[in-house]
mmCIF file with all atom_site columns, C-alpha atoms in Angstrom:
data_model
loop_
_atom_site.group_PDB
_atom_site.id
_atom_site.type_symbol
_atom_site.label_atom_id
_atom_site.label_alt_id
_atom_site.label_comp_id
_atom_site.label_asym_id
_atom_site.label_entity_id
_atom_site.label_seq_id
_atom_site.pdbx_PDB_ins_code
_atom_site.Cartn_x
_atom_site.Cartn_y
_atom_site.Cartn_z
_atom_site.occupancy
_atom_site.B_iso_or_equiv
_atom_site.pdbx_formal_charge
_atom_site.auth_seq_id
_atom_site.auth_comp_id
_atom_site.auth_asym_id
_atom_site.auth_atom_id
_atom_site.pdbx_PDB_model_num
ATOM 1   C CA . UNK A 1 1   ? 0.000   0.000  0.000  1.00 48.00 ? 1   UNK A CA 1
ATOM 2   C CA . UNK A 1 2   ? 1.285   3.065  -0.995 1.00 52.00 ? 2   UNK A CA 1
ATOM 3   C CA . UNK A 1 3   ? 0.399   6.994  -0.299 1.00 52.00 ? 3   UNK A CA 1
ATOM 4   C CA . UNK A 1 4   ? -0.543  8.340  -3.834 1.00 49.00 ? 4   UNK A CA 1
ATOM 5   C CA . UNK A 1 5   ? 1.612   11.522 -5.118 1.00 50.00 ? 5   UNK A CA 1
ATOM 6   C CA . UNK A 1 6   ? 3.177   11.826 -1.403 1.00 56.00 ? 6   UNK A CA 1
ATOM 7   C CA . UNK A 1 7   ? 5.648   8.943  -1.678 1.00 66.00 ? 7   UNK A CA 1
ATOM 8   C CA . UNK A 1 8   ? 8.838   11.088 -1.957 1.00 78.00 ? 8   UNK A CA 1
ATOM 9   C CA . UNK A 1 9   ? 7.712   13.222 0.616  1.00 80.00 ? 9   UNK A CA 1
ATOM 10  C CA . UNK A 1 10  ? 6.950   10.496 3.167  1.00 80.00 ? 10  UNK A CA 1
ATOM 11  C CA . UNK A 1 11  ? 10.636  8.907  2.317  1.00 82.00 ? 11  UNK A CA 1
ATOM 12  C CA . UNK A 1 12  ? 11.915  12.060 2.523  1.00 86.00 ? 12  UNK A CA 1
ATOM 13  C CA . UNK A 1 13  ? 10.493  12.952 5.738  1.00 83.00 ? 13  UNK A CA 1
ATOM 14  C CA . UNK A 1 14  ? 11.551  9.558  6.989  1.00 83.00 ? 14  UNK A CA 1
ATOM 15  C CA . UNK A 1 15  ? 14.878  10.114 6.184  1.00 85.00 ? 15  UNK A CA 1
ATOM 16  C CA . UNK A 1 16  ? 15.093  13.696 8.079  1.00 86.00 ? 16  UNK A CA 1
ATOM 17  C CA . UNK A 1 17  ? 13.485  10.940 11.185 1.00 85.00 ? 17  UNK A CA 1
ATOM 18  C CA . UNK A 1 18  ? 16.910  9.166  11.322 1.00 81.00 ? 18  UNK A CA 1
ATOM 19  C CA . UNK A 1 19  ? 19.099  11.657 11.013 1.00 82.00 ? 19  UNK A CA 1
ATOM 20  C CA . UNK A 1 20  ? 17.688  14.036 13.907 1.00 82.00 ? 20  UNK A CA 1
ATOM 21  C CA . UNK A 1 21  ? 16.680  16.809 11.555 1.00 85.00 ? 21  UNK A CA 1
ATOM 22  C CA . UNK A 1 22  ? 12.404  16.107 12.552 1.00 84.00 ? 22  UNK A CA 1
ATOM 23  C CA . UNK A 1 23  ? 10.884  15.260 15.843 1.00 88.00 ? 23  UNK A CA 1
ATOM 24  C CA . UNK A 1 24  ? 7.952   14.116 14.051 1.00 89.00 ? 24  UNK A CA 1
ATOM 25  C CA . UNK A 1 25  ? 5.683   14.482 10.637 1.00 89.00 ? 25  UNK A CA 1
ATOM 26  C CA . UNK A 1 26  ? 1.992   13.993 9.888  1.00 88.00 ? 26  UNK A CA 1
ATOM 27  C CA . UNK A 1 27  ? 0.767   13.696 6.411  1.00 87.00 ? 27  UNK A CA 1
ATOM 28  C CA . UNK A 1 28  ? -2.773  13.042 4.753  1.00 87.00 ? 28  UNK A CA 1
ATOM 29  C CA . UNK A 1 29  ? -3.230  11.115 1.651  1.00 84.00 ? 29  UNK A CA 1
ATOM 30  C CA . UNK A 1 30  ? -5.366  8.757  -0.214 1.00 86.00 ? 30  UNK A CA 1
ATOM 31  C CA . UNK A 1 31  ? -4.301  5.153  -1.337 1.00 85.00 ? 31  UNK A CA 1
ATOM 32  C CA . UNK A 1 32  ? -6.816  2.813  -3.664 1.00 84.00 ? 32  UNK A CA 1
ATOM 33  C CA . UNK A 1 33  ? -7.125  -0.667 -2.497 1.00 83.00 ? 33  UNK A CA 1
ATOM 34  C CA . UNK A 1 34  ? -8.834  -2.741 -4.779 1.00 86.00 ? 34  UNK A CA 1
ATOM 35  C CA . UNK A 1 35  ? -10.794 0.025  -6.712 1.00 85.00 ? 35  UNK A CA 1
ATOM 36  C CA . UNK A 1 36  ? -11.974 1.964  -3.221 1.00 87.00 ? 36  UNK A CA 1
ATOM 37  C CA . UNK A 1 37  ? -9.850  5.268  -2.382 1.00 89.00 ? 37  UNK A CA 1
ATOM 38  C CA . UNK A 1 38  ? -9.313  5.572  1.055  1.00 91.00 ? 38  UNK A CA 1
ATOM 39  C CA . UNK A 1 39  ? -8.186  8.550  3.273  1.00 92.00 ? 39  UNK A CA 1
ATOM 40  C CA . UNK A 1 40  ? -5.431  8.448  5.646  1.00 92.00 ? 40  UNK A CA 1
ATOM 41  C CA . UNK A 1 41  ? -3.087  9.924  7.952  1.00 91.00 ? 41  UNK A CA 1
ATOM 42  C CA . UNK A 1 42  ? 0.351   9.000  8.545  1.00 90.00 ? 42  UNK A CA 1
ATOM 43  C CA . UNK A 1 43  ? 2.033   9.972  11.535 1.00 92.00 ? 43  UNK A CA 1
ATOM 44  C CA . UNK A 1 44  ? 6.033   8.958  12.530 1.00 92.00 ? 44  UNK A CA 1
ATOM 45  C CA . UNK A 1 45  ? 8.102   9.900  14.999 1.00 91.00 ? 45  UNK A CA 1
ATOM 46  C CA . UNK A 1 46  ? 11.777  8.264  16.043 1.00 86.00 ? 46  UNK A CA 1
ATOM 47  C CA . UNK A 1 47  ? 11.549  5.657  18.693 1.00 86.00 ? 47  UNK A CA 1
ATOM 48  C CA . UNK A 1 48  ? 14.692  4.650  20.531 1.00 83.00 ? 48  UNK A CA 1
ATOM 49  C CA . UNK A 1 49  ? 15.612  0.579  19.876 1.00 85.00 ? 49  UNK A CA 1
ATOM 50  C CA . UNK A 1 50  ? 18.476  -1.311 21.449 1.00 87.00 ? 50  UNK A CA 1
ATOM 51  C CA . UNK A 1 51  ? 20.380  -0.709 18.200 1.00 86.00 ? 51  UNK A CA 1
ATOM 52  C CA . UNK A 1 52  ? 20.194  3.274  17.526 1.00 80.00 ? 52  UNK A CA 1
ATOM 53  C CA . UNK A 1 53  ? 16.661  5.147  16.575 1.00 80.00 ? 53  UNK A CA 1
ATOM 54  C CA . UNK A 1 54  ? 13.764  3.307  14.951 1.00 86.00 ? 54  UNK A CA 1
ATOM 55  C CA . UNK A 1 55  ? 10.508  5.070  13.498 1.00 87.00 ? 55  UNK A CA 1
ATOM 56  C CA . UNK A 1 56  ? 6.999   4.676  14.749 1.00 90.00 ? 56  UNK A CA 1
ATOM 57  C CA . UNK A 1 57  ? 4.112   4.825  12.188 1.00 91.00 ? 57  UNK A CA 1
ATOM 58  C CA . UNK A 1 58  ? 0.656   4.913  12.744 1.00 93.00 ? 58  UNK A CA 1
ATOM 59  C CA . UNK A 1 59  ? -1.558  4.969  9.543  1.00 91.00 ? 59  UNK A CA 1
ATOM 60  C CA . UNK A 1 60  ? -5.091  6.512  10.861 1.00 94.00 ? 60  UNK A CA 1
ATOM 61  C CA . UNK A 1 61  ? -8.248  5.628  8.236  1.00 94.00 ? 61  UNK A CA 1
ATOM 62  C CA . UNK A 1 62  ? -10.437 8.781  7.777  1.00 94.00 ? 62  UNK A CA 1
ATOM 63  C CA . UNK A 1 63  ? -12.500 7.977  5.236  1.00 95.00 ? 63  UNK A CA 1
ATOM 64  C CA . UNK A 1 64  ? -15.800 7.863  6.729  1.00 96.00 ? 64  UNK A CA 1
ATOM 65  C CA . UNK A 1 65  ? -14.987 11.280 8.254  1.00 96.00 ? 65  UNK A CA 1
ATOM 66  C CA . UNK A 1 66  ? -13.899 12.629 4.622  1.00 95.00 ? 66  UNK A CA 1
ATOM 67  C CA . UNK A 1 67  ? -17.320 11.585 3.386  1.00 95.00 ? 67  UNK A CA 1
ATOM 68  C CA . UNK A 1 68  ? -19.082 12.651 5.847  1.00 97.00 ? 68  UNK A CA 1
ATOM 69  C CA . UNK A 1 69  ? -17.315 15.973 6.174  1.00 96.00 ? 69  UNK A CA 1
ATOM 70  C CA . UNK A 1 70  ? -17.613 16.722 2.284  1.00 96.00 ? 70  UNK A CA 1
ATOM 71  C CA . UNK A 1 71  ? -21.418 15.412 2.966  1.00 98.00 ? 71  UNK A CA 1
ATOM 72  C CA . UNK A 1 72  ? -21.925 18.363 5.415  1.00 98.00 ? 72  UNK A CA 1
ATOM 73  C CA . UNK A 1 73  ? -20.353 20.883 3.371  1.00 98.00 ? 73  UNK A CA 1
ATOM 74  C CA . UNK A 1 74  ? -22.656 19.474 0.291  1.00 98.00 ? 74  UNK A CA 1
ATOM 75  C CA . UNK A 1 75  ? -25.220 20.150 2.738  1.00 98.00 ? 75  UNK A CA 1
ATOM 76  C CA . UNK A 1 76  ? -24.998 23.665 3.849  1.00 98.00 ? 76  UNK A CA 1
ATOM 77  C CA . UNK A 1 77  ? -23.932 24.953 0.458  1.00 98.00 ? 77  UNK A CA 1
ATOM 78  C CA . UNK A 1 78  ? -27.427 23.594 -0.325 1.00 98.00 ? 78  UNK A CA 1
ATOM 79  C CA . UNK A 1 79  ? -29.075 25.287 2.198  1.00 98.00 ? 79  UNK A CA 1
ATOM 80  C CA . UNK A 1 80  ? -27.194 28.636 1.586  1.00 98.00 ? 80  UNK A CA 1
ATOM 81  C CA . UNK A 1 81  ? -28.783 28.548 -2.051 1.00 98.00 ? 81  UNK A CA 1
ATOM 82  C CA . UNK A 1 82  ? -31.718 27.612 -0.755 1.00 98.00 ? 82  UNK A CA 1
ATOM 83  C CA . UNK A 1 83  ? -32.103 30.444 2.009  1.00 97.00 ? 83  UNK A CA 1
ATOM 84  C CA . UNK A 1 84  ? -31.194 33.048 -1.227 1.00 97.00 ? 84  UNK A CA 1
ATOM 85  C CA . UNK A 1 85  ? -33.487 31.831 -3.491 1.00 96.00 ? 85  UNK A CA 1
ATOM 86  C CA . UNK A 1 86  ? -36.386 32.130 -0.888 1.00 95.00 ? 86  UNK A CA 1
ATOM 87  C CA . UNK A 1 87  ? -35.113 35.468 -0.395 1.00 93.00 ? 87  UNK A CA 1
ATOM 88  C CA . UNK A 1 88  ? -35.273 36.561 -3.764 1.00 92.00 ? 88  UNK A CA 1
ATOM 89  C CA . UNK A 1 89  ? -38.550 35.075 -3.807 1.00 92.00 ? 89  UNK A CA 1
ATOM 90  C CA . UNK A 1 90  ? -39.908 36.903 -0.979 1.00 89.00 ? 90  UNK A CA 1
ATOM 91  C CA . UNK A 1 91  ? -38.287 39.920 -2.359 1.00 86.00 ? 91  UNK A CA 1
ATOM 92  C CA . UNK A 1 92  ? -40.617 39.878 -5.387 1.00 84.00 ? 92  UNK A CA 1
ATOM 93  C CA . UNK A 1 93  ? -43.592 38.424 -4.303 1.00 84.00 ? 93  UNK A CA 1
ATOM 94  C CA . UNK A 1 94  ? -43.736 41.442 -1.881 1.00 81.00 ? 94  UNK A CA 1
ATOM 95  C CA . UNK A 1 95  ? -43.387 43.847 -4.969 1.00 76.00 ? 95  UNK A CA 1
ATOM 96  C CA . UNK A 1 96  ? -46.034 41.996 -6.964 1.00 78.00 ? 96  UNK A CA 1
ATOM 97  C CA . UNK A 1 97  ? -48.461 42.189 -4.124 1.00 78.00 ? 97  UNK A CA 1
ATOM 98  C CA . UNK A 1 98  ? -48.040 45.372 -3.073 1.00 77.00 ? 98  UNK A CA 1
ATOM 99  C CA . UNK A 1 99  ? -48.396 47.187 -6.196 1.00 79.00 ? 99  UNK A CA 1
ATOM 100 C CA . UNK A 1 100 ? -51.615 46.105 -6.974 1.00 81.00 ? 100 UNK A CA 1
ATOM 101 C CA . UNK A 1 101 ? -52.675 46.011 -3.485 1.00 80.00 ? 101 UNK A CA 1
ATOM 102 C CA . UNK A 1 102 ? -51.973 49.426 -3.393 1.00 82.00 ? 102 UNK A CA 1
ATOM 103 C CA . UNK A 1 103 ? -54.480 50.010 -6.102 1.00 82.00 ? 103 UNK A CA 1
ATOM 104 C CA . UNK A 1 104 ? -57.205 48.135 -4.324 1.00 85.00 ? 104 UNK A CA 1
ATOM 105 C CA . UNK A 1 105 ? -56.316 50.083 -1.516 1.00 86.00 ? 105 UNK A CA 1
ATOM 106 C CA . UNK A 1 106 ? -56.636 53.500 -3.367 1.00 85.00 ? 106 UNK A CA 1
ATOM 107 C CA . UNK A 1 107 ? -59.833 52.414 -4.726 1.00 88.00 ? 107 UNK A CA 1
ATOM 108 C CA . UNK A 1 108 ? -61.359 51.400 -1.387 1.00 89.00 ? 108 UNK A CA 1
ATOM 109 C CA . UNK A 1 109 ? -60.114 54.887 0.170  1.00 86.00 ? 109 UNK A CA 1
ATOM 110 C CA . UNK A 1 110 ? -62.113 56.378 -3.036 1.00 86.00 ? 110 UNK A CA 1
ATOM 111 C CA . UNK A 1 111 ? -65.389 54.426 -2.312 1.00 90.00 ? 111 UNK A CA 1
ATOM 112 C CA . UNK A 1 112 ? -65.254 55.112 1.806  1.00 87.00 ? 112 UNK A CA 1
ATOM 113 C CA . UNK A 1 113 ? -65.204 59.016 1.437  1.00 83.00 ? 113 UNK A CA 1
ATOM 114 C CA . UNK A 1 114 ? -68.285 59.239 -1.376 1.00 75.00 ? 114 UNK A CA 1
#
């Protein structure tokens, strides 16, 4: 399994593990298994073994959360299109009433004082 487009960056990150240069990296990045992307975090940091440094991983799967983050976005871009449109609506139904309304109104003013 490998990290797509953040390969050399993960080796190279490695690399500045062993030699001292990083305490510790975190990267994001999606790997297909078997035709199904998948979201992940890597995280390494130097661990001391009985023969010099080693390097810790731990690969975290996010996916769900991706999906379910984009979902919510999705969501309340949705809803801000929504809230416009009703407010352009509103915004010329009330002209469209009012004008004739204001008519009516005019006339009924006319017909009270004869």
């Amino acid at each position: 399994m490998r990290l797509m487009d953040q390969n050399d960056e993960i080796a190279t990150h490695t690399a500045k593990l062993f030699a001292q240069e990083l305490e510790s990296f975190e990267k994001n990045g999606t790997v297909t298994v078997d035709g199904h992307t998948m979201h992940l975090t890597v995280s390494a940091s130097p661990c001391p073994v009985r023969r010099g440094t080693g390097i810790l991983f731990a690969i975290e799967n996010f996916t769900k959360q991706y999906y379910y983050q984009k979902a919510l976005k999705d969501a309340i871009g949705q809803a801000e299109r929504a809230n416009k449109a009703k407010t352009k609506f509103l915004g010329h139904m009330t002209h469209e009433l009012r004008t004739p309304l204001s008519g009516v109104i005019g006339i009924v003013d006319l017909i009270m004082d004869t």
